[in-house]
Amino acid sequence: MENGAMTAEESLLKLQEGNVKYLTALKNDGDISPRLRHETALHGQHPYAVVIACSDSREIPEAIFSSGIGELFVIRVAGNVIDSHQLGSVEYAAAHLGCPLTVVLGHTRCGAVGAAIAGSEEGYIKSITDEIHLAIGSEKDERKASELNVRRNVHLIQEAFADHPELQTMKTVGAVYDVETGKVDWLS
């Protein structure tokens, strides 16, 4: 399906329906066929949503939303933090590929969030935990901290593109994936 034919609300509904399928699935129902690989190689990608997810190997957006090749534009970074690289990727997907929806997808039992709560990181990961700490402040509950981190990153995206004429209609939402149950809780 061409992404231009889908609104942000339709994209969100498709993600929600995909997660419902995933909750009882034994395999990914997304189309990963040779035919689709060939079609997207020749005619390009037409994703209906951008998903900014954590790098955690338990959080696989294509599986969580029962999606296949060319459906999601996935950006993965530990702690699903936002910087200019992620913003540039969102800008590309929205402005050039026509993605109407961006989802910041946090998750339960996130190591980066846990490290930010502990506050003892050094090295390069400190750049990630410092960003998360800006979102969570003194919050010690990991679930609440994950939600606060998602909400901050949704706000950063909205703020970054508030005056961007090509992205005025892009919708940005937040969600938290439960690594044990597989359910995605959408934040309002």
mmCIF file of the C-alpha atoms, coordinates in Angstrom:
data_MODEL
# 
_entry.id   MODEL 
# 
loop_
_atom_site.group_PDB 
_atom_site.id 
_atom_site.type_symbol 
_atom_site.label_atom_id 
_atom_site.label_alt_id 
_atom_site.label_comp_id 
_atom_site.label_asym_id 
_atom_site.label_entity_id 
_atom_site.label_seq_id 
_atom_site.pdbx_PDB_ins_code 
_atom_site.Cartn_x 
_atom_site.Cartn_y 
_atom_site.Cartn_z 
_atom_site.occupancy 
_atom_site.B_iso_or_equiv 
_atom_site.pdbx_formal_charge 
_atom_site.auth_seq_id 
_atom_site.auth_comp_id 
_atom_site.auth_asym_id 
_atom_site.auth_atom_id 
_atom_site.pdbx_PDB_model_num 
ATOM 1   C CA . MET A 1 1   ? 0.000  0.000   0.000  1.00 0.00 ? 1   MET A CA 1 
ATOM 2   C CA . GLU A 1 2   ? 1.290  3.433   -0.864 1.00 0.00 ? 2   GLU A CA 1 
ATOM 3   C CA . ASN A 1 3   ? 1.945  5.370   2.326  1.00 0.00 ? 3   ASN A CA 1 
ATOM 4   C CA . GLY A 1 4   ? 0.323  8.481   0.894  1.00 0.00 ? 4   GLY A CA 1 
ATOM 5   C CA . ALA A 1 5   ? -3.000 6.680   0.951  1.00 0.00 ? 5   ALA A CA 1 
ATOM 6   C CA . MET A 1 6   ? -2.814 6.246   4.735  1.00 0.00 ? 6   MET A CA 1 
ATOM 7   C CA . THR A 1 7   ? -3.449 8.896   7.383  1.00 0.00 ? 7   THR A CA 1 
ATOM 8   C CA . ALA A 1 8   ? -1.690 9.019   10.741 1.00 0.00 ? 8   ALA A CA 1 
ATOM 9   C CA . GLU A 1 9   ? -4.830 7.640   12.392 1.00 0.00 ? 9   GLU A CA 1 
ATOM 10  C CA . GLU A 1 10  ? -5.014 4.745   9.895  1.00 0.00 ? 10  GLU A CA 1 
ATOM 11  C CA . SER A 1 11  ? -1.307 4.047   10.460 1.00 0.00 ? 11  SER A CA 1 
ATOM 12  C CA . LEU A 1 12  ? -1.813 3.974   14.227 1.00 0.00 ? 12  LEU A CA 1 
ATOM 13  C CA . LEU A 1 13  ? -4.800 1.635   13.882 1.00 0.00 ? 13  LEU A CA 1 
ATOM 14  C CA . LYS A 1 14  ? -2.739 -0.695  11.656 1.00 0.00 ? 14  LYS A CA 1 
ATOM 15  C CA . LEU A 1 15  ? 0.026  -0.777  14.282 1.00 0.00 ? 15  LEU A CA 1 
ATOM 16  C CA . GLN A 1 16  ? -2.496 -1.479  17.049 1.00 0.00 ? 16  GLN A CA 1 
ATOM 17  C CA . GLU A 1 17  ? -4.113 -4.290  15.046 1.00 0.00 ? 17  GLU A CA 1 
ATOM 18  C CA . GLY A 1 18  ? -0.682 -5.722  14.249 1.00 0.00 ? 18  GLY A CA 1 
ATOM 19  C CA . ASN A 1 19  ? 0.201  -5.810  17.949 1.00 0.00 ? 19  ASN A CA 1 
ATOM 20  C CA . VAL A 1 20  ? -3.050 -7.667  18.721 1.00 0.00 ? 20  VAL A CA 1 
ATOM 21  C CA . LYS A 1 21  ? -2.068 -10.308 16.119 1.00 0.00 ? 21  LYS A CA 1 
ATOM 22  C CA . TYR A 1 22  ? 1.433  -10.513 17.608 1.00 0.00 ? 22  TYR A CA 1 
ATOM 23  C CA . LEU A 1 23  ? 0.140  -11.295 21.108 1.00 0.00 ? 23  LEU A CA 1 
ATOM 24  C CA . THR A 1 24  ? -0.936 -14.790 20.026 1.00 0.00 ? 24  THR A CA 1 
ATOM 25  C CA . ALA A 1 25  ? 1.300  -15.350 16.991 1.00 0.00 ? 25  ALA A CA 1 
ATOM 26  C CA . LEU A 1 26  ? 3.880  -18.085 16.753 1.00 0.00 ? 26  LEU A CA 1 
ATOM 27  C CA . LYS A 1 27  ? 5.526  -16.463 13.724 1.00 0.00 ? 27  LYS A CA 1 
ATOM 28  C CA . ASN A 1 28  ? 5.610  -13.062 12.041 1.00 0.00 ? 28  ASN A CA 1 
ATOM 29  C CA . ASP A 1 29  ? 2.709  -12.614 9.630  1.00 0.00 ? 29  ASP A CA 1 
ATOM 30  C CA . GLY A 1 30  ? 4.445  -9.748  7.815  1.00 0.00 ? 30  GLY A CA 1 
ATOM 31  C CA . ASP A 1 31  ? 5.188  -10.215 4.139  1.00 0.00 ? 31  ASP A CA 1 
ATOM 32  C CA . ILE A 1 32  ? 8.903  -10.937 3.704  1.00 0.00 ? 32  ILE A CA 1 
ATOM 33  C CA . SER A 1 33  ? 8.504  -12.729 0.387  1.00 0.00 ? 33  SER A CA 1 
ATOM 34  C CA . PRO A 1 34  ? 11.007 -12.683 -2.495 1.00 0.00 ? 34  PRO A CA 1 
ATOM 35  C CA . ARG A 1 35  ? 8.260  -11.022 -4.587 1.00 0.00 ? 35  ARG A CA 1 
ATOM 36  C CA . LEU A 1 36  ? 8.019  -8.098  -2.148 1.00 0.00 ? 36  LEU A CA 1 
ATOM 37  C CA . ARG A 1 37  ? 11.815 -7.813  -1.828 1.00 0.00 ? 37  ARG A CA 1 
ATOM 38  C CA . HIS A 1 38  ? 11.987 -7.552  -5.622 1.00 0.00 ? 38  HIS A CA 1 
ATOM 39  C CA . GLU A 1 39  ? 9.100  -5.050  -5.804 1.00 0.00 ? 39  GLU A CA 1 
ATOM 40  C CA . THR A 1 40  ? 10.614 -2.753  -3.151 1.00 0.00 ? 40  THR A CA 1 
ATOM 41  C CA . ALA A 1 41  ? 14.042 -3.033  -4.767 1.00 0.00 ? 41  ALA A CA 1 
ATOM 42  C CA . LEU A 1 42  ? 12.595 -1.823  -8.063 1.00 0.00 ? 42  LEU A CA 1 
ATOM 43  C CA . HIS A 1 43  ? 9.984  0.661   -6.846 1.00 0.00 ? 43  HIS A CA 1 
ATOM 44  C CA . GLY A 1 44  ? 11.327 1.813   -3.482 1.00 0.00 ? 44  GLY A CA 1 
ATOM 45  C CA . GLN A 1 45  ? 9.942  1.721   0.004  1.00 0.00 ? 45  GLN A CA 1 
ATOM 46  C CA . HIS A 1 46  ? 6.605  3.112   1.131  1.00 0.00 ? 46  HIS A CA 1 
ATOM 47  C CA . PRO A 1 47  ? 6.492  2.707   4.917  1.00 0.00 ? 47  PRO A CA 1 
ATOM 48  C CA . TYR A 1 48  ? 3.340  3.802   6.713  1.00 0.00 ? 48  TYR A CA 1 
ATOM 49  C CA . ALA A 1 49  ? 5.074  4.635   10.026 1.00 0.00 ? 49  ALA A CA 1 
ATOM 50  C CA . VAL A 1 50  ? 8.405  5.564   11.558 1.00 0.00 ? 50  VAL A CA 1 
ATOM 51  C CA . VAL A 1 51  ? 9.229  3.627   14.728 1.00 0.00 ? 51  VAL A CA 1 
ATOM 52  C CA . ILE A 1 52  ? 12.020 4.839   16.999 1.00 0.00 ? 52  ILE A CA 1 
ATOM 53  C CA . ALA A 1 53  ? 12.808 1.850   19.181 1.00 0.00 ? 53  ALA A CA 1 
ATOM 54  C CA . CYS A 1 54  ? 15.442 0.760   21.645 1.00 0.00 ? 54  CYS A CA 1 
ATOM 55  C CA . SER A 1 55  ? 18.274 -1.433  20.381 1.00 0.00 ? 55  SER A CA 1 
ATOM 56  C CA . ASP A 1 56  ? 17.258 -4.127  22.894 1.00 0.00 ? 56  ASP A CA 1 
ATOM 57  C CA . SER A 1 57  ? 17.081 -7.470  21.080 1.00 0.00 ? 57  SER A CA 1 
ATOM 58  C CA . ARG A 1 58  ? 13.724 -8.266  22.736 1.00 0.00 ? 58  ARG A CA 1 
ATOM 59  C CA . GLU A 1 59  ? 12.030 -5.278  21.081 1.00 0.00 ? 59  GLU A CA 1 
ATOM 60  C CA . ILE A 1 60  ? 11.585 -6.054  17.377 1.00 0.00 ? 60  ILE A CA 1 
ATOM 61  C CA . PRO A 1 61  ? 9.174  -3.521  15.825 1.00 0.00 ? 61  PRO A CA 1 
ATOM 62  C CA . GLU A 1 62  ? 8.478  -5.535  12.670 1.00 0.00 ? 62  GLU A CA 1 
ATOM 63  C CA . ALA A 1 63  ? 7.430  -8.516  14.787 1.00 0.00 ? 63  ALA A CA 1 
ATOM 64  C CA . ILE A 1 64  ? 5.598  -6.498  17.464 1.00 0.00 ? 64  ILE A CA 1 
ATOM 65  C CA . PHE A 1 65  ? 3.422  -4.875  14.787 1.00 0.00 ? 65  PHE A CA 1 
ATOM 66  C CA . SER A 1 66  ? 3.157  -7.920  12.474 1.00 0.00 ? 66  SER A CA 1 
ATOM 67  C CA . SER A 1 67  ? 4.808  -5.982  9.645  1.00 0.00 ? 67  SER A CA 1 
ATOM 68  C CA . GLY A 1 68  ? 6.849  -7.008  6.639  1.00 0.00 ? 68  GLY A CA 1 
ATOM 69  C CA . ILE A 1 69  ? 9.316  -5.509  4.204  1.00 0.00 ? 69  ILE A CA 1 
ATOM 70  C CA . GLY A 1 70  ? 8.732  -1.856  3.395  1.00 0.00 ? 70  GLY A CA 1 
ATOM 71  C CA . GLU A 1 71  ? 6.018  -1.218  6.005  1.00 0.00 ? 71  GLU A CA 1 
ATOM 72  C CA . LEU A 1 72  ? 7.980  0.374   8.851  1.00 0.00 ? 72  LEU A CA 1 
ATOM 73  C CA . PHE A 1 73  ? 10.884 2.802   8.832  1.00 0.00 ? 73  PHE A CA 1 
ATOM 74  C CA . VAL A 1 74  ? 12.688 1.651   11.986 1.00 0.00 ? 74  VAL A CA 1 
ATOM 75  C CA . ILE A 1 75  ? 15.297 3.693   13.842 1.00 0.00 ? 75  ILE A CA 1 
ATOM 76  C CA . ARG A 1 76  ? 16.971 1.837   16.710 1.00 0.00 ? 76  ARG A CA 1 
ATOM 77  C CA . VAL A 1 77  ? 19.137 3.327   19.418 1.00 0.00 ? 77  VAL A CA 1 
ATOM 78  C CA . ALA A 1 78  ? 19.703 2.289   23.029 1.00 0.00 ? 78  ALA A CA 1 
ATOM 79  C CA . GLY A 1 79  ? 17.132 3.936   25.279 1.00 0.00 ? 79  GLY A CA 1 
ATOM 80  C CA . ASN A 1 80  ? 15.212 5.193   22.211 1.00 0.00 ? 80  ASN A CA 1 
ATOM 81  C CA . VAL A 1 81  ? 16.850 8.591   22.776 1.00 0.00 ? 81  VAL A CA 1 
ATOM 82  C CA . ILE A 1 82  ? 16.617 11.409  20.251 1.00 0.00 ? 82  ILE A CA 1 
ATOM 83  C CA . ASP A 1 83  ? 19.490 13.417  18.807 1.00 0.00 ? 83  ASP A CA 1 
ATOM 84  C CA . SER A 1 84  ? 20.182 15.025  15.457 1.00 0.00 ? 84  SER A CA 1 
ATOM 85  C CA . HIS A 1 85  ? 20.804 11.639  13.782 1.00 0.00 ? 85  HIS A CA 1 
ATOM 86  C CA . GLN A 1 86  ? 17.388 10.317  14.749 1.00 0.00 ? 86  GLN A CA 1 
ATOM 87  C CA . LEU A 1 87  ? 15.731 13.639  13.867 1.00 0.00 ? 87  LEU A CA 1 
ATOM 88  C CA . GLY A 1 88  ? 17.383 13.535  10.445 1.00 0.00 ? 88  GLY A CA 1 
ATOM 89  C CA . SER A 1 89  ? 16.069 10.013  9.906  1.00 0.00 ? 89  SER A CA 1 
ATOM 90  C CA . VAL A 1 90  ? 12.530 11.036  10.929 1.00 0.00 ? 90  VAL A CA 1 
ATOM 91  C CA . GLU A 1 91  ? 12.750 14.057  8.652  1.00 0.00 ? 91  GLU A CA 1 
ATOM 92  C CA . TYR A 1 92  ? 13.789 11.869  5.726  1.00 0.00 ? 92  TYR A CA 1 
ATOM 93  C CA . ALA A 1 93  ? 11.037 9.310   6.317  1.00 0.00 ? 93  ALA A CA 1 
ATOM 94  C CA . ALA A 1 94  ? 8.322  11.932  6.741  1.00 0.00 ? 94  ALA A CA 1 
ATOM 95  C CA . ALA A 1 95  ? 9.380  14.451  4.093  1.00 0.00 ? 95  ALA A CA 1 
ATOM 96  C CA . HIS A 1 96  ? 10.702 12.097  1.401  1.00 0.00 ? 96  HIS A CA 1 
ATOM 97  C CA . LEU A 1 97  ? 8.819  8.856   2.013  1.00 0.00 ? 97  LEU A CA 1 
ATOM 98  C CA . GLY A 1 98  ? 5.571  10.414  3.206  1.00 0.00 ? 98  GLY A CA 1 
ATOM 99  C CA . CYS A 1 99  ? 5.304  8.616   6.567  1.00 0.00 ? 99  CYS A CA 1 
ATOM 100 C CA . PRO A 1 100 ? 2.337  10.214  8.348  1.00 0.00 ? 100 PRO A CA 1 
ATOM 101 C CA . LEU A 1 101 ? 3.124  8.796   11.799 1.00 0.00 ? 101 LEU A CA 1 
ATOM 102 C CA . THR A 1 102 ? 6.151  8.554   14.084 1.00 0.00 ? 102 THR A CA 1 
ATOM 103 C CA . VAL A 1 103 ? 6.087  6.282   17.142 1.00 0.00 ? 103 VAL A CA 1 
ATOM 104 C CA . VAL A 1 104 ? 8.610  6.478   19.970 1.00 0.00 ? 104 VAL A CA 1 
ATOM 105 C CA . LEU A 1 105 ? 8.571  2.930   21.352 1.00 0.00 ? 105 LEU A CA 1 
ATOM 106 C CA . GLY A 1 106 ? 10.079 2.386   24.790 1.00 0.00 ? 106 GLY A CA 1 
ATOM 107 C CA . HIS A 1 107 ? 9.937  -0.919  26.640 1.00 0.00 ? 107 HIS A CA 1 
ATOM 108 C CA . THR A 1 108 ? 9.854  -2.476  30.079 1.00 0.00 ? 108 THR A CA 1 
ATOM 109 C CA . ARG A 1 109 ? 13.042 -3.735  31.687 1.00 0.00 ? 109 ARG A CA 1 
ATOM 110 C CA . CYS A 1 110 ? 15.147 -1.354  29.613 1.00 0.00 ? 110 CYS A CA 1 
ATOM 111 C CA . GLY A 1 111 ? 18.818 -1.578  30.503 1.00 0.00 ? 111 GLY A CA 1 
ATOM 112 C CA . ALA A 1 112 ? 19.507 2.018   29.463 1.00 0.00 ? 112 ALA A CA 1 
ATOM 113 C CA . VAL A 1 113 ? 16.662 3.321   31.639 1.00 0.00 ? 113 VAL A CA 1 
ATOM 114 C CA . GLY A 1 114 ? 17.860 1.140   34.517 1.00 0.00 ? 114 GLY A CA 1 
ATOM 115 C CA . ALA A 1 115 ? 21.378 2.508   34.102 1.00 0.00 ? 115 ALA A CA 1 
ATOM 116 C CA . ALA A 1 116 ? 20.048 6.078   34.134 1.00 0.00 ? 116 ALA A CA 1 
ATOM 117 C CA . ILE A 1 117 ? 18.137 5.349   37.350 1.00 0.00 ? 117 ILE A CA 1 
ATOM 118 C CA . ALA A 1 118 ? 21.301 3.888   38.913 1.00 0.00 ? 118 ALA A CA 1 
ATOM 119 C CA . GLY A 1 119 ? 23.286 6.913   37.706 1.00 0.00 ? 119 GLY A CA 1 
ATOM 120 C CA . SER A 1 120 ? 26.638 5.181   37.659 1.00 0.00 ? 120 SER A CA 1 
ATOM 121 C CA . GLU A 1 121 ? 27.463 4.886   33.965 1.00 0.00 ? 121 GLU A CA 1 
ATOM 122 C CA . GLU A 1 122 ? 30.712 6.022   32.393 1.00 0.00 ? 122 GLU A CA 1 
ATOM 123 C CA . GLY A 1 123 ? 32.129 5.924   28.885 1.00 0.00 ? 123 GLY A CA 1 
ATOM 124 C CA . TYR A 1 124 ? 30.030 6.423   25.775 1.00 0.00 ? 124 TYR A CA 1 
ATOM 125 C CA . ILE A 1 125 ? 26.851 5.026   27.317 1.00 0.00 ? 125 ILE A CA 1 
ATOM 126 C CA . LYS A 1 126 ? 26.838 8.052   29.636 1.00 0.00 ? 126 LYS A CA 1 
ATOM 127 C CA . SER A 1 127 ? 25.738 10.174  26.673 1.00 0.00 ? 127 SER A CA 1 
ATOM 128 C CA . ILE A 1 128 ? 22.616 7.975   26.492 1.00 0.00 ? 128 ILE A CA 1 
ATOM 129 C CA . THR A 1 129 ? 21.930 7.767   30.215 1.00 0.00 ? 129 THR A CA 1 
ATOM 130 C CA . ASP A 1 130 ? 22.406 11.539  30.577 1.00 0.00 ? 130 ASP A CA 1 
ATOM 131 C CA . GLU A 1 131 ? 19.633 12.069  27.999 1.00 0.00 ? 131 GLU A CA 1 
ATOM 132 C CA . ILE A 1 132 ? 17.369 9.603   29.782 1.00 0.00 ? 132 ILE A CA 1 
ATOM 133 C CA . HIS A 1 133 ? 18.117 11.222  33.129 1.00 0.00 ? 133 HIS A CA 1 
ATOM 134 C CA . LEU A 1 134 ? 16.885 14.556  31.712 1.00 0.00 ? 134 LEU A CA 1 
ATOM 135 C CA . ALA A 1 135 ? 13.554 12.832  31.071 1.00 0.00 ? 135 ALA A CA 1 
ATOM 136 C CA . ILE A 1 136 ? 13.181 10.869  34.289 1.00 0.00 ? 136 ILE A CA 1 
ATOM 137 C CA . GLY A 1 137 ? 14.666 13.158  36.922 1.00 0.00 ? 137 GLY A CA 1 
ATOM 138 C CA . SER A 1 138 ? 14.560 11.335  40.263 1.00 0.00 ? 138 SER A CA 1 
ATOM 139 C CA . GLU A 1 139 ? 12.009 8.687   39.185 1.00 0.00 ? 139 GLU A CA 1 
ATOM 140 C CA . LYS A 1 140 ? 13.020 5.243   40.490 1.00 0.00 ? 140 LYS A CA 1 
ATOM 141 C CA . ASP A 1 141 ? 10.173 3.120   39.102 1.00 0.00 ? 141 ASP A CA 1 
ATOM 142 C CA . GLU A 1 142 ? 11.479 1.633   35.827 1.00 0.00 ? 142 GLU A CA 1 
ATOM 143 C CA . ARG A 1 143 ? 8.060  1.498   34.114 1.00 0.00 ? 143 ARG A CA 1 
ATOM 144 C CA . LYS A 1 144 ? 7.273  5.122   34.983 1.00 0.00 ? 144 LYS A CA 1 
ATOM 145 C CA . ALA A 1 145 ? 10.792 6.139   33.967 1.00 0.00 ? 145 ALA A CA 1 
ATOM 146 C CA . SER A 1 146 ? 10.378 4.409   30.577 1.00 0.00 ? 146 SER A CA 1 
ATOM 147 C CA . GLU A 1 147 ? 7.118  6.304   30.032 1.00 0.00 ? 147 GLU A CA 1 
ATOM 148 C CA . LEU A 1 148 ? 8.726  9.627   31.008 1.00 0.00 ? 148 LEU A CA 1 
ATOM 149 C CA . ASN A 1 149 ? 11.591 8.943   28.606 1.00 0.00 ? 149 ASN A CA 1 
ATOM 150 C CA . VAL A 1 150 ? 9.173  8.179   25.761 1.00 0.00 ? 150 VAL A CA 1 
ATOM 151 C CA . ARG A 1 151 ? 7.108  11.300  26.484 1.00 0.00 ? 151 ARG A CA 1 
ATOM 152 C CA . ARG A 1 152 ? 10.213 13.524  26.459 1.00 0.00 ? 152 ARG A CA 1 
ATOM 153 C CA . ASN A 1 153 ? 11.347 12.095  23.133 1.00 0.00 ? 153 ASN A CA 1 
ATOM 154 C CA . VAL A 1 154 ? 7.883  12.554  21.595 1.00 0.00 ? 154 VAL A CA 1 
ATOM 155 C CA . HIS A 1 155 ? 8.048  16.185  22.743 1.00 0.00 ? 155 HIS A CA 1 
ATOM 156 C CA . LEU A 1 156 ? 11.551 16.638  21.283 1.00 0.00 ? 156 LEU A CA 1 
ATOM 157 C CA . ILE A 1 157 ? 10.351 15.396  17.881 1.00 0.00 ? 157 ILE A CA 1 
ATOM 158 C CA . GLN A 1 158 ? 7.243  17.575  17.946 1.00 0.00 ? 158 GLN A CA 1 
ATOM 159 C CA . GLU A 1 159 ? 9.302  20.595  18.955 1.00 0.00 ? 159 GLU A CA 1 
ATOM 160 C CA . ALA A 1 160 ? 11.974 19.960  16.306 1.00 0.00 ? 160 ALA A CA 1 
ATOM 161 C CA . PHE A 1 161 ? 9.442  19.838  13.480 1.00 0.00 ? 161 PHE A CA 1 
ATOM 162 C CA . ALA A 1 162 ? 6.897  22.399  14.733 1.00 0.00 ? 162 ALA A CA 1 
ATOM 163 C CA . ASP A 1 163 ? 7.929  24.921  12.083 1.00 0.00 ? 163 ASP A CA 1 
ATOM 164 C CA . HIS A 1 164 ? 8.886  22.440  9.363  1.00 0.00 ? 164 HIS A CA 1 
ATOM 165 C CA . PRO A 1 165 ? 6.398  23.077  6.523  1.00 0.00 ? 165 PRO A CA 1 
ATOM 166 C CA . GLU A 1 166 ? 6.663  19.587  5.002  1.00 0.00 ? 166 GLU A CA 1 
ATOM 167 C CA . LEU A 1 167 ? 5.976  17.867  8.318  1.00 0.00 ? 167 LEU A CA 1 
ATOM 168 C CA . GLN A 1 168 ? 3.021  19.861  9.653  1.00 0.00 ? 168 GLN A CA 1 
ATOM 169 C CA . THR A 1 169 ? 0.658  16.898  9.291  1.00 0.00 ? 169 THR A CA 1 
ATOM 170 C CA . MET A 1 170 ? 2.982  14.252  10.755 1.00 0.00 ? 170 MET A CA 1 
ATOM 171 C CA . LYS A 1 171 ? 1.644  12.850  14.020 1.00 0.00 ? 171 LYS A CA 1 
ATOM 172 C CA . THR A 1 172 ? 4.017  11.682  16.770 1.00 0.00 ? 172 THR A CA 1 
ATOM 173 C CA . VAL A 1 173 ? 2.901  9.314   19.521 1.00 0.00 ? 173 VAL A CA 1 
ATOM 174 C CA . GLY A 1 174 ? 4.512  7.350   22.320 1.00 0.00 ? 174 GLY A CA 1 
ATOM 175 C CA . ALA A 1 175 ? 4.140  3.762   23.448 1.00 0.00 ? 175 ALA A CA 1 
ATOM 176 C CA . VAL A 1 176 ? 5.721  1.263   25.822 1.00 0.00 ? 176 VAL A CA 1 
ATOM 177 C CA . TYR A 1 177 ? 6.209  -2.390  24.872 1.00 0.00 ? 177 TYR A CA 1 
ATOM 178 C CA . ASP A 1 178 ? 6.038  -4.989  27.647 1.00 0.00 ? 178 ASP A CA 1 
ATOM 179 C CA . VAL A 1 179 ? 8.867  -7.458  26.975 1.00 0.00 ? 179 VAL A CA 1 
ATOM 180 C CA . GLU A 1 180 ? 7.107  -10.186 28.975 1.00 0.00 ? 180 GLU A CA 1 
ATOM 181 C CA . THR A 1 181 ? 3.549  -9.991  27.626 1.00 0.00 ? 181 THR A CA 1 
ATOM 182 C CA . GLY A 1 182 ? 4.237  -8.524  24.162 1.00 0.00 ? 182 GLY A CA 1 
ATOM 183 C CA . LYS A 1 183 ? 1.526  -5.882  24.609 1.00 0.00 ? 183 LYS A CA 1 
ATOM 184 C CA . VAL A 1 184 ? 2.047  -2.308  23.503 1.00 0.00 ? 184 VAL A CA 1 
ATOM 185 C CA . ASP A 1 185 ? 0.508  0.353   25.741 1.00 0.00 ? 185 ASP A CA 1 
ATOM 186 C CA . TRP A 1 186 ? -0.158 3.591   23.873 1.00 0.00 ? 186 TRP A CA 1 
ATOM 187 C CA . LEU A 1 187 ? 0.510  6.760   25.844 1.00 0.00 ? 187 LEU A CA 1 
ATOM 188 C CA . SER A 1 188 ? -1.928 9.636   25.621 1.00 0.00 ? 188 SER A CA 1 
# 
